[in-house]
Amino acid sequence: MTEPRSISDRPHFGTIAIRTERQINRTHAHIMPIYQSSTYLFDSVAHGQALWRGEEEGYIYGRLGNPNAEATARTIAALEGIRLPQTPYALLTGSGMGAVSTVLLALTSAGDTVISQVALYGATHALFTKEMARRGVQHVTFNGPCLDELEAALEQHPHARFVYIETPVNPTMALTDIRGVVARAHAAGALVVVDNTFASPYVQRPLEMGADIVLHSTTKYLTGHGTVVGGVIVTPHEALYREKLLPILTNYGAVAGPMDAWLTGLGLKTFHLRMPRHCENGLAVARFLEQHPAVARVNYPGLTSFPQHDLANTQMDAYGAMLSFELHGGYDAAVHVMNSVSLCRLAVSLGTVDTLIAHPASMMNFKTPPEERRRMGITEGLIRLSVGLEEVEDIIADLDQALCSI
Ligand SMILES: Cc1ncc(COP(=O)(O)O)c(C=O)c1O
């Protein structure tokens, strides 16, 4: 939970990443301790009442907030809002899906309509298509890159509550024009929610482009070391934060515990150093794959061959380290490459220090019906790579030997 601060007294990105926890850690411990406690003591009835009434700052009970979650949320808010006039508000959650579900629950009631891109992270897609319907909320989709489709959806559903996007999207890396979505949604009175997990605030900050809510799976780049499942919600709107998001998070209870919050806080201290290396390695691997004879296509926003490279240059500060590539040999070739790599690790998840490789058709999207997979751009020979921080020559050598052995 964060309070706004003026831009004039704000330090630079890396300093924010390392030092923001000091606003909460007022002990003499150099590094913020882990406050592994489920409840907090009141000095007196008057003290307890002051805390409950919000007249005094402090902690009451773990589900309502803890110092580690507050310090980490504040750091992420300061990074997402580095160029905003006021630091936004943020809430740390127990998973990325905890952030998504809190936002969906907070913003919808029975009878509402919500709009999202077609292609979304699998569990988010399930919440929109199954849970929203169960709660009497109508869900309408548009093809992410196509703003005309969004305009048509907004015209047909003029009372839509919000437009939800993910950019770059998993696993095709297709981009959605954040400013274009914001202009159209706001003109129709709808909020804009952006899942910024694939990019991270080092690469892209949607709140600066007018989005109303940014959320993340902090499991990925923000923690960075593969040690935590977590999430965060960031918004510049105080009423949305206090009256909708905070009560839903604390009442439904998808909160982050102290240990996980602390680990994400630790990861954030090197975020500004990890990200440039991630991005450099991502670009080098994408260029290598692009010229490899076994590879039909590489999806990476930093390549000039990427159809939305110009859009990437207008809304991203760097190109990140997520990419996918299509093999000429289809499904069998993809399985062969997956079984032939040794440095790249076979796993879902992404944004960790080591390189992770995944095959959507046999792994995370194996249940998606073929027609829907096609609509999402997930082909049989598509491989997703989360490029890590190893020496890039070693990552390339591993991929090369696997591709050459097809
Ligand atoms: C884009 C995106 N959003 C949300 C999530 C959900 O995050 P979590 O697994 O931390 O709940 C993921 C997980 O991979 C993701 O890739």
Short mmCIF file of C-alpha atoms and ligand atoms in Angstrom, two decimals, residues 95-97 121 124 166 195 197-198 217 219-220 229-230 350, ligand 1:
data_model
loop_
_atom_site.label_atom_id
_atom_site.label_comp_id
_atom_site.label_asym_id
_atom_site.label_seq_id
_atom_site.Cartn_x
_atom_site.Cartn_y
_atom_site.Cartn_z
CA SER A 95 0.27 -14.56 -7.23
CA GLY A 96 -0.11 -12.89 -10.61
CA MET A 97 -3.55 -14.51 -10.84
CA TYR A 121 -2.39 -15.78 -20.59
CA THR A 124 -6.60 -15.09 -17.31
CA GLU A 166 -1.48 -7.93 -22.44
CA ASP A 195 -0.83 -6.93 -17.82
CA THR A 197 4.42 -8.99 -17.02
CA PHE A 198 6.26 -9.74 -20.29
CA SER A 217 3.01 -11.59 -12.19
CA THR A 219 6.96 -14.28 -10.26
CA LYS A 220 8.80 -13.15 -13.41
CA VAL A 229 4.97 -16.82 -7.02
CA GLY A 230 3.52 -13.35 -6.57
CA LEU A 350 9.87 -16.74 -17.45
C1 LIG B 1 1.36 -12.65 -18.74
C2 LIG B 1 1.03 -13.38 -17.47
N1 LIG B 1 0.10 -12.88 -16.66
C3 LIG B 1 -0.24 -13.51 -15.49
C4 LIG B 1 0.37 -14.68 -15.12
C5 LIG B 1 -0.05 -15.36 -13.84
O1 LIG B 1 0.95 -15.21 -12.87
P1 LIG B 1 1.18 -16.23 -11.65
O2 LIG B 1 1.62 -17.54 -12.23
O3 LIG B 1 2.22 -15.53 -10.83
O4 LIG B 1 -0.13 -16.36 -10.93
C6 LIG B 1 1.37 -15.22 -15.93
C7 LIG B 1 2.04 -16.48 -15.55
O5 LIG B 1 2.82 -17.04 -16.28
C8 LIG B 1 1.70 -14.55 -17.14
O6 LIG B 1 2.65 -15.04 -17.98
#
